mmCIF file of C-alpha atoms in Angstrom:
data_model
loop_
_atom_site.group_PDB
_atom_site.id
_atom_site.type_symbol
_atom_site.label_atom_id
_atom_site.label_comp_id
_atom_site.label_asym_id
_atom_site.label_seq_id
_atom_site.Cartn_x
_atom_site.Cartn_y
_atom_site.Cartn_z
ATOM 1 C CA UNK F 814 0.000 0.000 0.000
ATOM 2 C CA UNK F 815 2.732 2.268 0.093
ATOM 3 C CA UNK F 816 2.222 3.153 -3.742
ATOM 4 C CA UNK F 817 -1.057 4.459 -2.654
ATOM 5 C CA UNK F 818 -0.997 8.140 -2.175
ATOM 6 C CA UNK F 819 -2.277 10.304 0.285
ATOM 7 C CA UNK F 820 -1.619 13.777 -1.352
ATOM 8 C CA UNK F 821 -1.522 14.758 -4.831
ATOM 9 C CA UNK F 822 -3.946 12.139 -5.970
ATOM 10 C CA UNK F 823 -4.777 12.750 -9.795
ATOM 11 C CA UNK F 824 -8.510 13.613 -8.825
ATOM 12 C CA UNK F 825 -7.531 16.184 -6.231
ATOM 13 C CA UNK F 826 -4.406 17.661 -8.565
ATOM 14 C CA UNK F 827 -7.288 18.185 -11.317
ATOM 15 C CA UNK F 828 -9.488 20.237 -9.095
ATOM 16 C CA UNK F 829 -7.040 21.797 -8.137
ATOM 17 C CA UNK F 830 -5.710 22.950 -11.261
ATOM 18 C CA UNK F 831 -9.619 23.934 -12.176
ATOM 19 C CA UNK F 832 -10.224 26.024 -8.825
ATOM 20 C CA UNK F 833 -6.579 28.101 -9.735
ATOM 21 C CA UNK F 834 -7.538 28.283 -13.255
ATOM 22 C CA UNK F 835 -11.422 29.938 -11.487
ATOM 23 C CA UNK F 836 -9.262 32.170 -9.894
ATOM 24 C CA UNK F 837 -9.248 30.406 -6.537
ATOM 25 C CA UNK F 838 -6.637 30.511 -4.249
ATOM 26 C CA UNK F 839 -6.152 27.643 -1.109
ATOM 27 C CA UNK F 840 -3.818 26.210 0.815
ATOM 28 C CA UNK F 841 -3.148 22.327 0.269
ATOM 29 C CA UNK F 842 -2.885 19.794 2.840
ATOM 30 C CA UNK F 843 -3.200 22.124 5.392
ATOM 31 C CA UNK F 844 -3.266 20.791 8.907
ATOM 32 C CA UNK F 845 -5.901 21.862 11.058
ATOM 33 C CA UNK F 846 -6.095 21.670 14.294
ATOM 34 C CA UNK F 847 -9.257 21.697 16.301
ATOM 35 C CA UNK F 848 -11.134 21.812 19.257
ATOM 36 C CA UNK F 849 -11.974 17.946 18.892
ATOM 37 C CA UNK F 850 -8.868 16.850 16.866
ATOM 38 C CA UNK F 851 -6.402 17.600 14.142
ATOM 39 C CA UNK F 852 -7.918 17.134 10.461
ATOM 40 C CA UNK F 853 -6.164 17.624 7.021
ATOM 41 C CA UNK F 854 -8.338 18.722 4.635
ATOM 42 C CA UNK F 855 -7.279 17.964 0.695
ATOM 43 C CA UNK F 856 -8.157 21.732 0.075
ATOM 44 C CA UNK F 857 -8.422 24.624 2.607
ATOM 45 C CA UNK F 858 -9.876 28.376 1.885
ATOM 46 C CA UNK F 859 -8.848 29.937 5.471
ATOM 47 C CA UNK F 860 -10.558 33.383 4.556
ATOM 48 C CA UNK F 861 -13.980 31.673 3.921
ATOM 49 C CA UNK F 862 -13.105 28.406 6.545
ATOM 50 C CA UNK F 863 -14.129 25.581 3.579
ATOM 51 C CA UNK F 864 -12.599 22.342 3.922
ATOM 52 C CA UNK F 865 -12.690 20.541 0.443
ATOM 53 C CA UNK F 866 -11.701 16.625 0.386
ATOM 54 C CA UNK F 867 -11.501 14.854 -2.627
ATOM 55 C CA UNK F 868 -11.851 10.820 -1.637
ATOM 56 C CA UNK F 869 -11.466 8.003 -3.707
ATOM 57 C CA UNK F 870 -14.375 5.481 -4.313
ATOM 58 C CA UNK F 871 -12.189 2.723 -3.475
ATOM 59 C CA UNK F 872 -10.817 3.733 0.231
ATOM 60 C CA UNK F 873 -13.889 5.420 0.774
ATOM 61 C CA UNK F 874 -16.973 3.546 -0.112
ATOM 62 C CA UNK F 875 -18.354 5.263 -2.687
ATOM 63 C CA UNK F 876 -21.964 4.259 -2.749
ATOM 64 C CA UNK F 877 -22.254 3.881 -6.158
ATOM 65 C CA UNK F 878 -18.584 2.342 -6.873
ATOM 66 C CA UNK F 879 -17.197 1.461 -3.748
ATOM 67 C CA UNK F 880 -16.879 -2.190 -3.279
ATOM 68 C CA UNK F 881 -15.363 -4.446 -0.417
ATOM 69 C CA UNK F 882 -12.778 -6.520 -1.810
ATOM 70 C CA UNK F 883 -13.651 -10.706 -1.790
ATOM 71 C CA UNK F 884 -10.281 -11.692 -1.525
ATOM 72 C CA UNK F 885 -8.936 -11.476 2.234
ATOM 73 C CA UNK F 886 -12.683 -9.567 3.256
ATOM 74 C CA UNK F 887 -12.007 -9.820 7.387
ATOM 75 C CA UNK F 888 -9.024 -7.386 6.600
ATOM 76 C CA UNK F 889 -10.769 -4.938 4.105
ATOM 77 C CA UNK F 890 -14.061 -4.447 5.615
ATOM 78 C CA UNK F 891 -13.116 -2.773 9.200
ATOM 79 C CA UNK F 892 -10.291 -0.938 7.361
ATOM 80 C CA UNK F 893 -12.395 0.815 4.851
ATOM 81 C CA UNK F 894 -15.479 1.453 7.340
ATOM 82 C CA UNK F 895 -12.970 3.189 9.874
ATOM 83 C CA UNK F 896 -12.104 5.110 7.088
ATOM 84 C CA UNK F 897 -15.796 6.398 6.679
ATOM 85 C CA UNK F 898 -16.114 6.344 10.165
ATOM 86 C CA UNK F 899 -12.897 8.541 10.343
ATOM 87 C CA UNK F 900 -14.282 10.806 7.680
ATOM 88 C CA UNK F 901 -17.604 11.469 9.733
ATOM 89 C CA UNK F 902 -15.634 12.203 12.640
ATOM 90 C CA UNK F 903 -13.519 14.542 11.081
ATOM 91 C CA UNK F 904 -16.664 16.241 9.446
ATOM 92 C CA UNK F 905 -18.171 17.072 12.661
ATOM 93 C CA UNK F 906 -15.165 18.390 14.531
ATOM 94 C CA UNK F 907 -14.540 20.741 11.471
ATOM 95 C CA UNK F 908 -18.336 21.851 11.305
ATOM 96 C CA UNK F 909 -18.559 22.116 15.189
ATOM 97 C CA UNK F 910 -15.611 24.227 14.673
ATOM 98 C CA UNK F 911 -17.462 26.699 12.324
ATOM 99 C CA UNK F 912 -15.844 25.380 8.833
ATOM 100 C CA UNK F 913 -18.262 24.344 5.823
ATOM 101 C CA UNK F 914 -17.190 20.710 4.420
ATOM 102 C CA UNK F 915 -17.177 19.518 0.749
ATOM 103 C CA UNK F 916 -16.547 15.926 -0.141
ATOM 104 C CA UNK F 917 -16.413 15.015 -3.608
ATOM 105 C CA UNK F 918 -15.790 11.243 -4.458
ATOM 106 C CA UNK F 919 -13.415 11.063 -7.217
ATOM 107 C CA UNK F 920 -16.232 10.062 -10.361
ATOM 108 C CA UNK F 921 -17.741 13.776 -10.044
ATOM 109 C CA UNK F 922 -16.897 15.334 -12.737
ATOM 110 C CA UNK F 923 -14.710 18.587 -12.122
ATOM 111 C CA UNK F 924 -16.138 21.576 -13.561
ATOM 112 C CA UNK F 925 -19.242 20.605 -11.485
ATOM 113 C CA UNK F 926 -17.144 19.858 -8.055
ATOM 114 C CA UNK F 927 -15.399 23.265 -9.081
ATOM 115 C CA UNK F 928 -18.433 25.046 -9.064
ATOM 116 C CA UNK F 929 -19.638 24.215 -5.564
ATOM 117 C CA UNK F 930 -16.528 25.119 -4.303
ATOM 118 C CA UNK F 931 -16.422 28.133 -5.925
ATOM 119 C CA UNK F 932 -19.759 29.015 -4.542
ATOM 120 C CA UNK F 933 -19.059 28.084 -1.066
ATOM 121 C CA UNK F 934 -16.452 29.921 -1.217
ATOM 122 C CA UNK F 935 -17.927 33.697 -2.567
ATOM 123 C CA UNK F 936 -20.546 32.640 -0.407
ATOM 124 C CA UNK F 937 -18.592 32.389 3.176
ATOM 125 C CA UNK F 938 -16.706 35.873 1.882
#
């Protein structure tokens, strides 16, 4: 698993490159820390306090293409549902702390993920 990235992901670099080419700047990978815990966001607009994570459908459970592997299942399945689990968590501290959350799984396409970031963001201004 150590070929498996946790920054930089080709999803997250291509809304990326669509929110700078918007106009948009952010801070990436930005560690946060909070009243109930640290989080690190894929995508951070301090100014406007919008936390943007991009998550794959794989390590996430994408409802519509998130699967739990066959092959070795009593390993997979409580690694991927602490990762949801991890994700809600992480999702309340940063709302609880006054910050708006956007999770895109990485099938949405990215002029559409762009644009709800872009209005989240004009809109917290």
């Amino acid at each position: 698993m150590r070929a498996n990235r946790r920054v930089n992901t080709t999803p997250e670099l291509a809304l990326r490159s669509e929110l700078h080419r918007l106009g948009l700047r952010f801070r990436k990978d930005l560690l946060l820390k909070l009243g109930a815990g640290r989080v690190r966001p894929d995508i951070v607009f301090t100014r406007s306090k919008v936390a943007v994570f991009v998550d794959g459908c794989f390590w996430h459970l994408c409802p519509e293409h998130g699967q739990i592997p066959k092959a070795n299942r009593a390993y997979w399945e409580p690694k991927l549902v602490r990762n949801v689990e991890r994700d809600r968590r992480n999702d309340v501290a940063l709302i609880e702390d006054g910050w708006r959350v956007l999770r895109f799984f990485e099938h949405v396409p990215i002029q559409d993920a762009a644009a709800l970031v872009r209005a989240a963001v004009t809109e917290g201004r």
